[in-house]
Short mmCIF file of C-alpha atoms in Angstrom, two decimals:
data_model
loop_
_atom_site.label_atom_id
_atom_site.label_comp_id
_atom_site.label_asym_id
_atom_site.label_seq_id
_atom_site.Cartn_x
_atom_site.Cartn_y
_atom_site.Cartn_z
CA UNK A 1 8.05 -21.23 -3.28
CA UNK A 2 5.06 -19.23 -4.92
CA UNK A 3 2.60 -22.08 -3.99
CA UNK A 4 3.43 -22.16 -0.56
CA UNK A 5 3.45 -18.64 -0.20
CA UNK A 6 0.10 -18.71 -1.28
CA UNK A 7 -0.89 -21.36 1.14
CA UNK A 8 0.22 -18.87 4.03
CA UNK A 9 -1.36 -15.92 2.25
CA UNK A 10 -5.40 -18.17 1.90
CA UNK A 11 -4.40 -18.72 6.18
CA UNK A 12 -3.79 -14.89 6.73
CA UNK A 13 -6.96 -14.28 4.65
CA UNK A 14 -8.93 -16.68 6.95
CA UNK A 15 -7.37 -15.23 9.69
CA UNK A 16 -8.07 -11.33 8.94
CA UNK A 17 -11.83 -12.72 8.39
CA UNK A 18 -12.75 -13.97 11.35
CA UNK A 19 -11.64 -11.02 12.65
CA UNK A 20 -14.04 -8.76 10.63
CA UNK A 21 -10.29 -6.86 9.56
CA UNK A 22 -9.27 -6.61 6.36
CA UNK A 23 -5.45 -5.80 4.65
CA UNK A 24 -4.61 -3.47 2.58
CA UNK A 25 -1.01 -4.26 0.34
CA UNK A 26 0.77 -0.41 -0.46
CA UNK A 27 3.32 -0.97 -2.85
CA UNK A 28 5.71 1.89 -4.56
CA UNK A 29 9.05 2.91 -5.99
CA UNK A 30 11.36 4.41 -2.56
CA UNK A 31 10.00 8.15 -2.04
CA UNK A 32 6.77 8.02 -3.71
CA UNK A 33 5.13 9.24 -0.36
CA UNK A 34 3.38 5.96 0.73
CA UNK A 35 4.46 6.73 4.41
CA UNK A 36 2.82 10.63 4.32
CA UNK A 37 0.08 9.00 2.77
CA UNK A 38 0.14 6.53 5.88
CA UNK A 39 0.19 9.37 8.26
CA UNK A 40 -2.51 11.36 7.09
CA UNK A 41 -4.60 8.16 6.66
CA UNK A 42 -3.94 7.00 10.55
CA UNK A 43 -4.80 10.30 11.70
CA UNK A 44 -7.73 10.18 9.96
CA UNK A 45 -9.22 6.87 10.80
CA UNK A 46 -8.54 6.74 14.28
CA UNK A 47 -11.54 9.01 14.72
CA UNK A 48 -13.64 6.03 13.23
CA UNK A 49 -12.12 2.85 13.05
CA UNK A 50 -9.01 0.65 14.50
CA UNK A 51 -6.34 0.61 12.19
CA UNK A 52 -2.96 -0.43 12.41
CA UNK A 53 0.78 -1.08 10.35
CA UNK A 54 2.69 -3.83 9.18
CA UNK A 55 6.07 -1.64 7.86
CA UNK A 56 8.36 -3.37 5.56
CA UNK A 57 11.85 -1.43 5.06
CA UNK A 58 15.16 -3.57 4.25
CA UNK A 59 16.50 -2.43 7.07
CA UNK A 60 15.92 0.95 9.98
CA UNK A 61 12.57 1.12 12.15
CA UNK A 62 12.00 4.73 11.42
CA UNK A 63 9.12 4.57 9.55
CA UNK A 64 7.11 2.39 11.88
CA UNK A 65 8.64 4.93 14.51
CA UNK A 66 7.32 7.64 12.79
CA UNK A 67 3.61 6.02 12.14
CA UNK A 68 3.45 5.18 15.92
CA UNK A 69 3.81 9.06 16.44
CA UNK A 70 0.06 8.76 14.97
CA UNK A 71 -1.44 6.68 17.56
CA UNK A 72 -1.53 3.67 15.63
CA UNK A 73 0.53 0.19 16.58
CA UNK A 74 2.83 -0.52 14.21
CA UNK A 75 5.22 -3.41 13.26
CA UNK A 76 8.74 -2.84 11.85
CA UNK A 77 9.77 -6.30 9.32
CA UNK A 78 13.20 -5.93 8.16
CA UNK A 79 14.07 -7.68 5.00
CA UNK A 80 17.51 -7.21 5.03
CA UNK A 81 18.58 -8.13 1.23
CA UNK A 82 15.11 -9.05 0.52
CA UNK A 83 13.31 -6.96 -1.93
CA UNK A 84 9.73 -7.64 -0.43
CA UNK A 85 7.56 -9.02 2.03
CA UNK A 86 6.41 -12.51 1.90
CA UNK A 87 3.01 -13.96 3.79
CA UNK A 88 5.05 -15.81 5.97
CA UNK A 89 6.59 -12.23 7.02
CA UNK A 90 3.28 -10.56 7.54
CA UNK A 91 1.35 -13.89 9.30
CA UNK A 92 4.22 -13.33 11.65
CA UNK A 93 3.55 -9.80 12.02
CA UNK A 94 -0.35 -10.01 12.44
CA UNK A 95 0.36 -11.90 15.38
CA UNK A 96 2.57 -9.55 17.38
CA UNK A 97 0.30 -6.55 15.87
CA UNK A 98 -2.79 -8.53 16.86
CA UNK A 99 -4.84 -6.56 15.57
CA UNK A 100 -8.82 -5.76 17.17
CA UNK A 101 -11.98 -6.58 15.51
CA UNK A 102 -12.77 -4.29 12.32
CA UNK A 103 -9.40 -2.96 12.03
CA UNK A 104 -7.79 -2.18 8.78
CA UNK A 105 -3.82 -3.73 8.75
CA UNK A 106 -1.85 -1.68 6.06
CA UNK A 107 1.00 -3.40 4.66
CA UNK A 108 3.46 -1.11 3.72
CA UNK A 109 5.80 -2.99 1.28
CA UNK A 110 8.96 -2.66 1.03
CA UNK A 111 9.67 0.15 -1.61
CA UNK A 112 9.68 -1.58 -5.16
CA UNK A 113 7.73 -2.21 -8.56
CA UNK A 114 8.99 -5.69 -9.27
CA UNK A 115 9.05 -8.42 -6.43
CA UNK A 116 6.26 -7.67 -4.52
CA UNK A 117 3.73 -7.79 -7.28
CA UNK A 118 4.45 -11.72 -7.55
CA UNK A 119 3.61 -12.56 -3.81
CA UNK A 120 0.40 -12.17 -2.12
CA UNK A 121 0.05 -11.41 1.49
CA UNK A 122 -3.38 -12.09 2.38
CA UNK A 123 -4.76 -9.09 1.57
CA UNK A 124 -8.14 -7.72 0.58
CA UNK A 125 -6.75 -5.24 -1.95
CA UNK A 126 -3.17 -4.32 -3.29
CA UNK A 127 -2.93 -0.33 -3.80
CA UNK A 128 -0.02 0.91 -6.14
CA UNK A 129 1.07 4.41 -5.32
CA UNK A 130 3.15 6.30 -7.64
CA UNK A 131 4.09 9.93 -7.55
CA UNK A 132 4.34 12.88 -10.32
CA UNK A 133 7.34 13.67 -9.94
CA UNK A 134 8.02 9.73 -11.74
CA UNK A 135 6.94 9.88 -15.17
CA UNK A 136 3.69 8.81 -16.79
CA UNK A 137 5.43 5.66 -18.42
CA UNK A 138 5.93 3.36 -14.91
CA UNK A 139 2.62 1.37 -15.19
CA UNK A 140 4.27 0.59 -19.00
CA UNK A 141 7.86 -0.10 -17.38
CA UNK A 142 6.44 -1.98 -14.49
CA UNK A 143 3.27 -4.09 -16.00
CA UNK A 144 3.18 -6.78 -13.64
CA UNK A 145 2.66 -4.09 -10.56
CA UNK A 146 -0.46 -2.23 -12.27
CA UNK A 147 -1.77 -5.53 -13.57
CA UNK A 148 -1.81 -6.89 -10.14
CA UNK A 149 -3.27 -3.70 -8.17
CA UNK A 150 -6.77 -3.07 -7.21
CA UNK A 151 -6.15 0.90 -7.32
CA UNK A 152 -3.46 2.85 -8.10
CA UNK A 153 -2.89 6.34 -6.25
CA UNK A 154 -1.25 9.03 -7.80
CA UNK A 155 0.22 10.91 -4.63
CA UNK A 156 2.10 14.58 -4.73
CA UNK A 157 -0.49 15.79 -7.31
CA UNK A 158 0.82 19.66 -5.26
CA UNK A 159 3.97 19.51 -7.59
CA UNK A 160 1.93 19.15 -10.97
CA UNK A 161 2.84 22.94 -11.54
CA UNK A 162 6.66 22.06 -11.09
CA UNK A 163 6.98 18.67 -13.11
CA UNK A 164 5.81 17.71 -16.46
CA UNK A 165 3.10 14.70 -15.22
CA UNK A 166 0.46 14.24 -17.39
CA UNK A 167 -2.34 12.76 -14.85
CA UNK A 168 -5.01 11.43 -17.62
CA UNK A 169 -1.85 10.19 -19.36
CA UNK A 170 -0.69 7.83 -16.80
CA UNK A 171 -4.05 6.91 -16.02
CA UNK A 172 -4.63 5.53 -19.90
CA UNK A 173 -1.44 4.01 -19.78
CA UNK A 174 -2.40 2.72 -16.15
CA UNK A 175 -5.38 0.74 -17.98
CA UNK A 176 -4.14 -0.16 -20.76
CA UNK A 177 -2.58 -2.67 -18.49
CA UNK A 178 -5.08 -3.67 -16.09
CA UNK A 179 -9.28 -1.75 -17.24
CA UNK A 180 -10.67 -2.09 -14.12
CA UNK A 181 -7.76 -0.28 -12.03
CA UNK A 182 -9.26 2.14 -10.09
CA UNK A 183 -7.61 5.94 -9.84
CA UNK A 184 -7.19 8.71 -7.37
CA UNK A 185 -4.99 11.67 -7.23
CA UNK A 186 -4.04 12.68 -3.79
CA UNK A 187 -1.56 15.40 -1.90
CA UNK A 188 -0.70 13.64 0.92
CA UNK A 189 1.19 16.79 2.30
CA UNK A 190 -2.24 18.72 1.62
CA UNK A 191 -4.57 16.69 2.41
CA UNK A 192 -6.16 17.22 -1.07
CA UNK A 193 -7.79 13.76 -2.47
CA UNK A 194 -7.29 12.24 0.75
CA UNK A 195 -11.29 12.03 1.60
CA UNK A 196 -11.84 9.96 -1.66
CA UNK A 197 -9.07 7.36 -0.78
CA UNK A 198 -10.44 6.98 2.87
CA UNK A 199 -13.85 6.63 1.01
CA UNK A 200 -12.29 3.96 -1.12
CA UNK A 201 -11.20 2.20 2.13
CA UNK A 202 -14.14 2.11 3.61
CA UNK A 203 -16.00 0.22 1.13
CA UNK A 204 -13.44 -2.62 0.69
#
């Protein structure tokens, strides 16, 4: 199953690339503000570059309705009992998305640290986003997640006053897993650390 997954996910690759796009993989626990993150993000790009959504969810549209409010297309996948997205999923989404030439296509997974680390989707980076209100112990719960990212963002960093988060904590325990994770700490309800994670898109 994994190899021909992968087969799909070298085509979508190949695909995004002769497009001059690129994908980008978010992947969370439910509720650690990946969609606010998306909103924000959408808002900001469409000021300088073409970007659209792939939205995974087990089963509603609302958050693809909700990122269309920005401007941007967006594709609802429901999963159903599925637990992730799969490249055969997203190679069918890129196609009704089509997206133009230089976009960026986020992937917003369907919210869970296991099953989507295991399957790639074609994607330039994967992008683990966790919030404080979690715990500093998830990238030692959930190895397989952090070892597979490219960057994880730590998102809601406006509640560290409420909620006992350690940030340099979770970022040792982050790399004791995977060194060369990247880090950010973003409020996606402020806005604060935003301009260093569209900064970390743009040179993907």
């Amino acid at each position: 199953m994994l190899a021909k997954n992968d087969a799909i996910a070298r085509d979508n690759r190949a695909w995004l690339r002769k497009r001059d796009a690129i994908a980008l993989n978010l992947m969370s626990s439910p509720g650690a503000g990946k969609t606010t993150l998306l909103e924000r993000t959408l808002t900001a790009l469409a000021r300088v570059r073409p970007a659209a959504v792939i939205e995974g969810d087990q089963a509603t549209s609302l958050d693809a309705e909700r990122l269309r409010r920005t401007g941007a297309p967006a594709v609802q996948v429901n999963t159903g009992a599925g637990c992730h997205l799969d490249a055969a999923l997203v190679r069918s989404a890129l196609s009704r998305l089509d997206p133009p030439t230089g976009a960026v296509v986020f992937v917003e997974n369907v919210g869970n640290l296991v099953c989507p680390a295991m399957f790639d989707l074609g994607e330039q980076r994967k992008v683990v986003v966790i919030s404080v209100t979690e715990g500093t112990d998830k990238p030692l719960k959930y190895p397989y997640m952090f070892a597979a990212a490219d960057l994880v963002v730590i998102n809601k960093i406006d509640l560290l006053p409420y909620v006992d988060f350690d940030v340099d904590l979770c970022a040792k325990n982050a790399r004791s897993v995977n060194p060369d994770l990247a880090l950010l700490t973003v409020s996606a309800t402020s806005g604060e650390g935003v301009p260093a994670w569209l900064e970390w898109i743009a040179g993907v």
